[in-house]
PDB file of C-alpha atoms and ligand atoms in Angstrom:
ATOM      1  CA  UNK A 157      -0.533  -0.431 -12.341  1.00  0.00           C
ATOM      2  CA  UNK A 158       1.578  -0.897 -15.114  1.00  0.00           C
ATOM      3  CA  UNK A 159       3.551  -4.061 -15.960  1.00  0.00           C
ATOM      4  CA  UNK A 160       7.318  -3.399 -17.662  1.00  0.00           C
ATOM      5  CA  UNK A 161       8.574  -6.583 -16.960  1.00  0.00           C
ATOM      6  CA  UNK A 162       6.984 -10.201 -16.654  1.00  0.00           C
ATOM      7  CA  UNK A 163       9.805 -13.358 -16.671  1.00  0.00           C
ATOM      8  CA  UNK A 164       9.240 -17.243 -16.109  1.00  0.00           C
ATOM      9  CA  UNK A 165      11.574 -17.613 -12.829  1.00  0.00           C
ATOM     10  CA  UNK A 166      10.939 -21.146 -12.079  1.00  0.00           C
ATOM     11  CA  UNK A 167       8.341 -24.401 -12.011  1.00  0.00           C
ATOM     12  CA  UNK A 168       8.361 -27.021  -8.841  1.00  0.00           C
ATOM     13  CA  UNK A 169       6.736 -29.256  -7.105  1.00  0.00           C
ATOM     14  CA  UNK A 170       8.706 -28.423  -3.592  1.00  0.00           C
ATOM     15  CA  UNK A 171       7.179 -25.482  -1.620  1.00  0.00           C
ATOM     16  CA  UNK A 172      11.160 -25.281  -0.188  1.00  0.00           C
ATOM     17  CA  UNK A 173      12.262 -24.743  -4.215  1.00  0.00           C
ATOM     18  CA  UNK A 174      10.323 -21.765  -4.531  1.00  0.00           C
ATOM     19  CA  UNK A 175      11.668 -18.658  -4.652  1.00  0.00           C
ATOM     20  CA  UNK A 176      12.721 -17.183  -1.520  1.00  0.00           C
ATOM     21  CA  UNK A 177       9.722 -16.092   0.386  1.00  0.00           C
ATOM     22  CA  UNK A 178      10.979 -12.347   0.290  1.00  0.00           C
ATOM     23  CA  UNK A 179       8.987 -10.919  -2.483  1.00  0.00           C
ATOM     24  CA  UNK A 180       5.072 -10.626  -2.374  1.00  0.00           C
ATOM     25  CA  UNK A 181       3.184 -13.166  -4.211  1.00  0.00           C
ATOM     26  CA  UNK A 182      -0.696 -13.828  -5.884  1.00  0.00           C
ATOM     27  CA  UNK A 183      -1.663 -17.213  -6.818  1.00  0.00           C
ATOM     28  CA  UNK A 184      -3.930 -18.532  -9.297  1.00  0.00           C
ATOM     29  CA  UNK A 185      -6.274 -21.705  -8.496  1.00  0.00           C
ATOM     30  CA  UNK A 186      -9.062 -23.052  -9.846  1.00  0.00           C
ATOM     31  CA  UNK A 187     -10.575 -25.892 -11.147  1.00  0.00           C
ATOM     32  CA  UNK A 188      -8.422 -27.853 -14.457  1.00  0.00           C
ATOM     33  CA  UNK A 189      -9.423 -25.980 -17.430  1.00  0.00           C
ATOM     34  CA  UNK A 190     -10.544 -22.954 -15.634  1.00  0.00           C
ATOM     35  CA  UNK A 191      -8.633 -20.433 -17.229  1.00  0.00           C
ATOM     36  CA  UNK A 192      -5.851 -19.733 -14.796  1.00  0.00           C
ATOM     37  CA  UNK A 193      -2.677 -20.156 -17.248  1.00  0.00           C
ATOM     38  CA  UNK A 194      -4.562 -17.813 -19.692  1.00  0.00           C
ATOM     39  CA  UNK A 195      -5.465 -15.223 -17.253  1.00  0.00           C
ATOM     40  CA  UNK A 196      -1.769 -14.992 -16.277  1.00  0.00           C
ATOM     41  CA  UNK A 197      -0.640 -14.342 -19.918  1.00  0.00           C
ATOM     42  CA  UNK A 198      -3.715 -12.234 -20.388  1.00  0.00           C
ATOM     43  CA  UNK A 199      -2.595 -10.369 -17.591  1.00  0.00           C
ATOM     44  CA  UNK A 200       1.057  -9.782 -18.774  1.00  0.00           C
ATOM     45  CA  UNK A 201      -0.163  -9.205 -22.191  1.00  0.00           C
ATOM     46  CA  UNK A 202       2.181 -11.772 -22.944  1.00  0.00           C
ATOM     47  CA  UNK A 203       0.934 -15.034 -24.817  1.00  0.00           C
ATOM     48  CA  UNK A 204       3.046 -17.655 -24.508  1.00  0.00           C
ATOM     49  CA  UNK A 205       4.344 -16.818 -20.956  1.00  0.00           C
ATOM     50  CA  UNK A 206       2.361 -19.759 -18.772  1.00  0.00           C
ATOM     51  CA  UNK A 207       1.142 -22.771 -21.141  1.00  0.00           C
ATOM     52  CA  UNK A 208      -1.838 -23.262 -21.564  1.00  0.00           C
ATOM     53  CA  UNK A 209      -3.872 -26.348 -23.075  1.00  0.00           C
ATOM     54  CA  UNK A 210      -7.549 -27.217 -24.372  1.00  0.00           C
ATOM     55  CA  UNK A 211      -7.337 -30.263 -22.479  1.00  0.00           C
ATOM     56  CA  UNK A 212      -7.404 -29.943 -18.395  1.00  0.00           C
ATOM     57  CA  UNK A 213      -4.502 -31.028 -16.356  1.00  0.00           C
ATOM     58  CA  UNK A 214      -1.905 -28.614 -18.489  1.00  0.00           C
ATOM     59  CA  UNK A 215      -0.219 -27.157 -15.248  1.00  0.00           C
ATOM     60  CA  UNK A 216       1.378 -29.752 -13.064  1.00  0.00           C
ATOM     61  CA  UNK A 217       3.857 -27.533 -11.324  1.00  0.00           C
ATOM     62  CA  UNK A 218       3.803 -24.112  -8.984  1.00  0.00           C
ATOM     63  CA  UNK A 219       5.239 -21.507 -11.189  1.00  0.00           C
ATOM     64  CA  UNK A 220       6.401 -18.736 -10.794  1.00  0.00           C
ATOM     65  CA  UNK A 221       6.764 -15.390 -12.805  1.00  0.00           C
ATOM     66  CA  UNK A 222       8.199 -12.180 -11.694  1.00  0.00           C
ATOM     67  CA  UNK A 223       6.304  -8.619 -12.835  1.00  0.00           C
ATOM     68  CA  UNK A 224       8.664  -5.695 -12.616  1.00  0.00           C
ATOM     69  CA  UNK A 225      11.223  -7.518 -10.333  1.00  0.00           C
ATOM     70  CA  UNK A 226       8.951  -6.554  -7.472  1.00  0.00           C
ATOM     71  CA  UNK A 227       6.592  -9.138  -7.487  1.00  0.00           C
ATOM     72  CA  UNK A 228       5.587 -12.610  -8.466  1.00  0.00           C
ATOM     73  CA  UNK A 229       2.489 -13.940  -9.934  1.00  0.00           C
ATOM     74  CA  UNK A 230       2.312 -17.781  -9.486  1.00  0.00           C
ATOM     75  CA  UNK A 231       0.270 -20.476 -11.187  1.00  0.00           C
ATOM     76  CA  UNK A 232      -0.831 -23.417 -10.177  1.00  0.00           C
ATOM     77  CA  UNK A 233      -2.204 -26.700 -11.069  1.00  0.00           C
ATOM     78  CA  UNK A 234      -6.169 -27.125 -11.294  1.00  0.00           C
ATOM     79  CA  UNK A 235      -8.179 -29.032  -8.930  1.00  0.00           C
ATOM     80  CA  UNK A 236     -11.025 -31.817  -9.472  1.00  0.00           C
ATOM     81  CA  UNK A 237      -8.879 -33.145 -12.735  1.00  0.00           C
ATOM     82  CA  UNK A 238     -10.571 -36.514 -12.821  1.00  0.00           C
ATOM     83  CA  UNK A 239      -7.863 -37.999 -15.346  1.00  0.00           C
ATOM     84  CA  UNK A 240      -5.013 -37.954 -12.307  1.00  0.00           C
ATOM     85  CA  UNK A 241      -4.783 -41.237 -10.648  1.00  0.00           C
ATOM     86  CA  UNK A 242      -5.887 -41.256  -6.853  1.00  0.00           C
ATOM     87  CA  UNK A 243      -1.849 -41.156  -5.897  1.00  0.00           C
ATOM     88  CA  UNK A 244      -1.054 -38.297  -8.231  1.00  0.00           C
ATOM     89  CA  UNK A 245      -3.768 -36.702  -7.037  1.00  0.00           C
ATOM     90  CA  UNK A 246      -2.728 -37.114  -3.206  1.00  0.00           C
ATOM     91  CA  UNK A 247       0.603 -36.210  -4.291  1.00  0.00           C
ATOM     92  CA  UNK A 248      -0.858 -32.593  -6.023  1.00  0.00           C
ATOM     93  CA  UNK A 249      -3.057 -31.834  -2.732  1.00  0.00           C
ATOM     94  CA  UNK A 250      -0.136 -31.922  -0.163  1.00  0.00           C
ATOM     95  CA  UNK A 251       2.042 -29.978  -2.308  1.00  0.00           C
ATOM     96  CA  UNK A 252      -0.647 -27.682  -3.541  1.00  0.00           C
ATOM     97  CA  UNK A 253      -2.104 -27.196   0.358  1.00  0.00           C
ATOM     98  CA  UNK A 254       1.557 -27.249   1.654  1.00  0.00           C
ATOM     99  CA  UNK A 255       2.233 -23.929  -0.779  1.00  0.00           C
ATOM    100  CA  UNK A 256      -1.252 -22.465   0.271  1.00  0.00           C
ATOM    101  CA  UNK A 257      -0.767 -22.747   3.768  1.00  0.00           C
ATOM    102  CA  UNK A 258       2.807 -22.516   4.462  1.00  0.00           C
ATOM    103  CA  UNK A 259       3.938 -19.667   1.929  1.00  0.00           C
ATOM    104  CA  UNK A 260       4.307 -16.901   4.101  1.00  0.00           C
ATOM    105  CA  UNK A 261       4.728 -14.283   0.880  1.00  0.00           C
ATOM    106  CA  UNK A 262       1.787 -15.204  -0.312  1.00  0.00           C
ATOM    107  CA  UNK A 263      -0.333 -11.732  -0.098  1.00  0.00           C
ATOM    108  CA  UNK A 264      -3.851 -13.185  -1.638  1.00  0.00           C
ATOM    109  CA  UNK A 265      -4.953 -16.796  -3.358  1.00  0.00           C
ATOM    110  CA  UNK A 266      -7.093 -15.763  -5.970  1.00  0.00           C
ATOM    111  CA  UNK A 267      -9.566 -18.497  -6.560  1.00  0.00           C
ATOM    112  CA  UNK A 268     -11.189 -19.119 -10.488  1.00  0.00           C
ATOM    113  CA  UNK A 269     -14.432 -19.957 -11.023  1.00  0.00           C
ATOM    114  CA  UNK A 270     -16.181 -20.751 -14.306  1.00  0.00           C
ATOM    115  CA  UNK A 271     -18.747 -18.073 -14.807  1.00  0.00           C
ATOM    116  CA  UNK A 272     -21.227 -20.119 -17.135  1.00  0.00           C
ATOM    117  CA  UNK A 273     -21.791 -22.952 -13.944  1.00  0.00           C
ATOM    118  CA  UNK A 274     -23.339 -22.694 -10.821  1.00  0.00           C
ATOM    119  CA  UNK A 275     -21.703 -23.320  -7.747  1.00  0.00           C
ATOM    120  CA  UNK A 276     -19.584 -26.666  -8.056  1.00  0.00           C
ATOM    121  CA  UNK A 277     -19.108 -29.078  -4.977  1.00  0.00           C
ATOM    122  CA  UNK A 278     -15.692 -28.874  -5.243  1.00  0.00           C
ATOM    123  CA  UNK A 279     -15.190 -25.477  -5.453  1.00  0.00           C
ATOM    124  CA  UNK A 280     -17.683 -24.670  -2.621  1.00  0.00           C
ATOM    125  CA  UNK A 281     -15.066 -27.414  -0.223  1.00  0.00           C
ATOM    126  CA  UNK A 282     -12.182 -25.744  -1.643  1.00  0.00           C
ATOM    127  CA  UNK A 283     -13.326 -22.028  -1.104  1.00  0.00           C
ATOM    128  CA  UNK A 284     -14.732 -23.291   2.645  1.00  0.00           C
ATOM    129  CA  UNK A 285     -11.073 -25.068   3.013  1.00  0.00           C
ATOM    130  CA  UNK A 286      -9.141 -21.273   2.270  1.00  0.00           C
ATOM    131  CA  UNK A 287     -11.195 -19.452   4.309  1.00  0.00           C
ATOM    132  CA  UNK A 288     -10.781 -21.660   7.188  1.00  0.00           C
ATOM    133  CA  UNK A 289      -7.186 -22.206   6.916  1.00  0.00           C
ATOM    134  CA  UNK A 290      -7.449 -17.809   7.067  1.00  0.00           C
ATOM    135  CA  UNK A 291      -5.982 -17.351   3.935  1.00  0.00           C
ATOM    136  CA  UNK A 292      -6.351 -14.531   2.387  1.00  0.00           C
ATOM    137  CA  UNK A 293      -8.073 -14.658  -0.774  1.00  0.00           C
ATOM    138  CA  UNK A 294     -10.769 -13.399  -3.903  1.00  0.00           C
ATOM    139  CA  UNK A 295     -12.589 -14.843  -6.260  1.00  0.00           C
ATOM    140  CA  UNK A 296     -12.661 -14.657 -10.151  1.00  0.00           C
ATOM    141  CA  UNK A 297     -15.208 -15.322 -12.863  1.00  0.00           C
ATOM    142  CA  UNK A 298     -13.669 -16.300 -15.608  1.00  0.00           C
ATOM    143  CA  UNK A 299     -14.361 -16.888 -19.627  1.00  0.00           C
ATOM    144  CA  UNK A 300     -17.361 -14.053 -19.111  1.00  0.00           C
ATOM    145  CA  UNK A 301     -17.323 -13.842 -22.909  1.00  0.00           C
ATOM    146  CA  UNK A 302     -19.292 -17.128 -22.885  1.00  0.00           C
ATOM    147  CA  UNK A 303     -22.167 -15.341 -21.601  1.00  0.00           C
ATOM    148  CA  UNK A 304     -24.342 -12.674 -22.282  1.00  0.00           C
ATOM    149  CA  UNK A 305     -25.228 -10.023 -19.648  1.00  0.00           C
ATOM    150  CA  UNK A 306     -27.972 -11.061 -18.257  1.00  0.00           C
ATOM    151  CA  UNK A 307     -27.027 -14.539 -17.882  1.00  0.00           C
ATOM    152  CA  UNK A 308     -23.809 -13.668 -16.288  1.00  0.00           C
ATOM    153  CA  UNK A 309     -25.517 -11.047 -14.064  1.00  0.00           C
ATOM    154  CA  UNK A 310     -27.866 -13.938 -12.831  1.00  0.00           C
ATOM    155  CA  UNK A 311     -24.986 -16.633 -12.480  1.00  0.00           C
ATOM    156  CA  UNK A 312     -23.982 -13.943 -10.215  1.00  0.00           C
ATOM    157  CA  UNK A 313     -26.025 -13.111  -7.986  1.00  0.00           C
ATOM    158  CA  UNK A 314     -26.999 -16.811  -7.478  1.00  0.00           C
ATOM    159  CA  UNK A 315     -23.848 -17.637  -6.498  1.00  0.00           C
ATOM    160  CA  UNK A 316     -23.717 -14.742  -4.281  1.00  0.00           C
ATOM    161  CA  UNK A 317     -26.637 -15.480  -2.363  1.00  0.00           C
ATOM    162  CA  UNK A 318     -24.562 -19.421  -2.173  1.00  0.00           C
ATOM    163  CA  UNK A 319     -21.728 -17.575  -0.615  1.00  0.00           C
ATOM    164  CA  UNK A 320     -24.016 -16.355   2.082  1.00  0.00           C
ATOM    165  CA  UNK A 321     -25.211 -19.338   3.383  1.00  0.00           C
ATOM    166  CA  UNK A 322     -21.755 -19.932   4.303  1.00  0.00           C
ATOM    167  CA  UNK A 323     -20.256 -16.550   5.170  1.00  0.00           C
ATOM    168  CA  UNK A 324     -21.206 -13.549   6.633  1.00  0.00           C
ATOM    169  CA  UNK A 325     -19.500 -10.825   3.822  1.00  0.00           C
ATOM    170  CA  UNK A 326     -18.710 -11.782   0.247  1.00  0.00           C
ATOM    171  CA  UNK A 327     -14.832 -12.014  -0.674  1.00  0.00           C
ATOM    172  CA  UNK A 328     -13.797  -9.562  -2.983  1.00  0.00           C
ATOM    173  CA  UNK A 329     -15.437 -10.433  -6.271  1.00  0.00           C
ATOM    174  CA  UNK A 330     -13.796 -10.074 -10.018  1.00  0.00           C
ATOM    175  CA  UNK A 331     -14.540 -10.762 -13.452  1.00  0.00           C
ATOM    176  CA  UNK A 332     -12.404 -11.926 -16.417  1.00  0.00           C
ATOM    177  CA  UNK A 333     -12.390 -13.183 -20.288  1.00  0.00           C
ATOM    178  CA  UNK A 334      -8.715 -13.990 -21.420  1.00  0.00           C
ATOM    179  CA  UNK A 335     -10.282 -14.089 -24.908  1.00  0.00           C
ATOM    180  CA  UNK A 336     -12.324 -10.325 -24.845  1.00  0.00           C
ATOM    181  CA  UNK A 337      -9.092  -9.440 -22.430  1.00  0.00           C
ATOM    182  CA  UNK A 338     -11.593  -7.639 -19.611  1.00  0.00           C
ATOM    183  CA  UNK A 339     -11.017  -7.630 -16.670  1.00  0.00           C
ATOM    184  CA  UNK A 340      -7.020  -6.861 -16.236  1.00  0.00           C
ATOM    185  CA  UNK A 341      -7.317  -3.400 -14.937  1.00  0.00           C
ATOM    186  CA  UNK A 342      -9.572  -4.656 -12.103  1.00  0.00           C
ATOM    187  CA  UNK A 343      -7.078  -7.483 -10.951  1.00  0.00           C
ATOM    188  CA  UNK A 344      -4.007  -5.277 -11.440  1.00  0.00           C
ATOM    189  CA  UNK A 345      -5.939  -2.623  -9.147  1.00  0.00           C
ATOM    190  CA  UNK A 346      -6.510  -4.724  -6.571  1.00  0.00           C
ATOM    191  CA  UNK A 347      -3.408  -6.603  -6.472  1.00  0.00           C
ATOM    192  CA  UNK A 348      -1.827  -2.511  -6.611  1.00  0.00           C
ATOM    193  CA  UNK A 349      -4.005  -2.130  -3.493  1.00  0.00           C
ATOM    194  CA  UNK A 350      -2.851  -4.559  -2.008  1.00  0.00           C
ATOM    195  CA  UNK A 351       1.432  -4.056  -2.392  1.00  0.00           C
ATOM    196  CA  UNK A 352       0.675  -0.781  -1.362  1.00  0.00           C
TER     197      UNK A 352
HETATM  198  P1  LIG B1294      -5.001 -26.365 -16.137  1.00  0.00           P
HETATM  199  O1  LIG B1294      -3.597 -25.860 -16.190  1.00  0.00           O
HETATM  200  O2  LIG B1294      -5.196 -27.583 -16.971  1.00  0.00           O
HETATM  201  O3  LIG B1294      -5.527 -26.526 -14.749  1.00  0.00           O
HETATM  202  O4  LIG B1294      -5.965 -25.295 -16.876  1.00  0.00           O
HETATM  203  P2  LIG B1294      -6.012 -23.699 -16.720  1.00  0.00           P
HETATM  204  O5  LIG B1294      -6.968 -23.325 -15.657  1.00  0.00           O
HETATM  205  O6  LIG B1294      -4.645 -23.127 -16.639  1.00  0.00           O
HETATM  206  O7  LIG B1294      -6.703 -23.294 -18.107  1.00  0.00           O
HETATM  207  P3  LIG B1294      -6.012 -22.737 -19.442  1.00  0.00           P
HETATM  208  O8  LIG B1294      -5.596 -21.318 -19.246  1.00  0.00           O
HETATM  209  O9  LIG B1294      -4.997 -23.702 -19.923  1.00  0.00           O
HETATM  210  O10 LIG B1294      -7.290 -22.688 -20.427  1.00  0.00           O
HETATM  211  C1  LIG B1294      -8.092 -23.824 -20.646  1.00  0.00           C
HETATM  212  C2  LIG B1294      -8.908 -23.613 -21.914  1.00  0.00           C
HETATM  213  O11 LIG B1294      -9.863 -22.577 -21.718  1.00  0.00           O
HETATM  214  C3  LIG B1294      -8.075 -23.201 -23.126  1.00  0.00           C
HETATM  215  O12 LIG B1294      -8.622 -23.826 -24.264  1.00  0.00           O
HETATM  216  C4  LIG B1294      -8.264 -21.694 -23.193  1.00  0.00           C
HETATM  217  O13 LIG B1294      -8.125 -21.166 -24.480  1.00  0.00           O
HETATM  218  C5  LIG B1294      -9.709 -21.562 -22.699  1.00  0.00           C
HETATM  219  N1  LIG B1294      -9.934 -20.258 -22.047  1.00  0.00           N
HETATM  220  C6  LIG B1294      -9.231 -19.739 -21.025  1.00  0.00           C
HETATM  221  N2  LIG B1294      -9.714 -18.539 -20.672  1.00  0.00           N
HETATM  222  C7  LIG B1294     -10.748 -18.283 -21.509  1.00  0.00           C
HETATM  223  C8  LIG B1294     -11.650 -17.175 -21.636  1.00  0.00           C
HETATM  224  O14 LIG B1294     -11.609 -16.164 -20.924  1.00  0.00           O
HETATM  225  N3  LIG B1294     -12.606 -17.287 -22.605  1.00  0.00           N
HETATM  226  C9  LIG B1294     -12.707 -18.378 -23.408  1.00  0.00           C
HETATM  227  N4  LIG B1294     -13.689 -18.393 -24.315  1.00  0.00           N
HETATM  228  N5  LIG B1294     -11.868 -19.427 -23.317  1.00  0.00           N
HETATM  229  C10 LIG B1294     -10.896 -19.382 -22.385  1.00  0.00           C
HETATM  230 MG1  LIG B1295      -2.827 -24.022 -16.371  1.00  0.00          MG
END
């Protein structure tokens, strides 16, 4: 898939501010400092289209960018940002799960993971939490270029066989370095396989 157009629509905090639920959407969430604002502007091969920050905690708001007037690609805050008092934090997870569970457009969640660590607490509750709740969603490693590969192929597969304890089939799996840019043509194929 090719992408013509990619424009900053809007940034909230109120599920009922987004954009009308008419076009299909793809979320990015992960933990702070993950990667997710990058991938976005990686993705758009624009670099200054979602903000993104050395320190975690950057994006505060849902936000949401439209590619080719057809569809939106949204970013959202990260999880696990120990920095955030407990009542900003509250405050991020019912907005955050409100948009996650209520946003009828949204066509898949993809979840970021940091390809140098194994499997983090919080991103084993979080992953358990969206595929309960039936949400559709993938996962994807991100900053591979921190690894060589044969350390990334192990992080792999370990956390594969970590996913199994818990489910029956792996989620769709995908790779990415904002910095090397791999990895687009693999997101923008499945999220093409998806509209379609
Ligand atoms: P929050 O909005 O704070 O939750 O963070 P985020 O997940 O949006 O991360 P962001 O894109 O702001 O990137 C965080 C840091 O990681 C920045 O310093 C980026 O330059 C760096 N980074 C992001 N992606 C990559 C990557 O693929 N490779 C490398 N080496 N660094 C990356
Ligand atoms: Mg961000």
């Amino acid at each position: 898939m090719k992408i013509k157009t990619a424009r900053f629509v809007i940034s909230n905090t109120e599920v009922d501010k987004c954009p009308s639920p008419v076009l299909p959407e793809f979320a990015f969430i992960g933990r702070s400092n993950v990667g997710k604002s990058s991938l976005i502007n990686m993705i758009t091969d624009q670099n200054k289209l979602a903000k993104i920050s050395a320190r975690p905690g950057k994006t505060q708001c849902i936000n949401h960018f439209i590619i080719n007037d057809e569809w939106y690609l949204v970013d959202l805050p990260g999880y696990g940002f120990a920095r955030n008092s407990k009542s900003a934090r509250e405050k991020f997870e019912s907005f955050i799960s409100e948009y996650i569970l209520k946003r009828e457009s949204l066509n898949c969640l993809f979840i970021l993971i940091d390809s140098r660590l194994k499997m983090q607490k919080i991103d084993e509750e979080f992953i358990t939490w969206v595929g309960n709740s039936q949400i559709p969603f993938a996962l994807i490693f991100t900053k591979t270029d921190k690894l060589n590969k044969k350390q990334l192929a192990v992080n792999i597969s370990l956390y594969k066989k970590e996913l199994l304890k818990t489910w029956d089939e792996l989620p769709k799996l995908l790779y990415s370095s904002s910095l090397a840019k791999l990895g687009r043509e693999d997101i923008l194929s499945y999220i093409d396989c998806i509209l379609k």
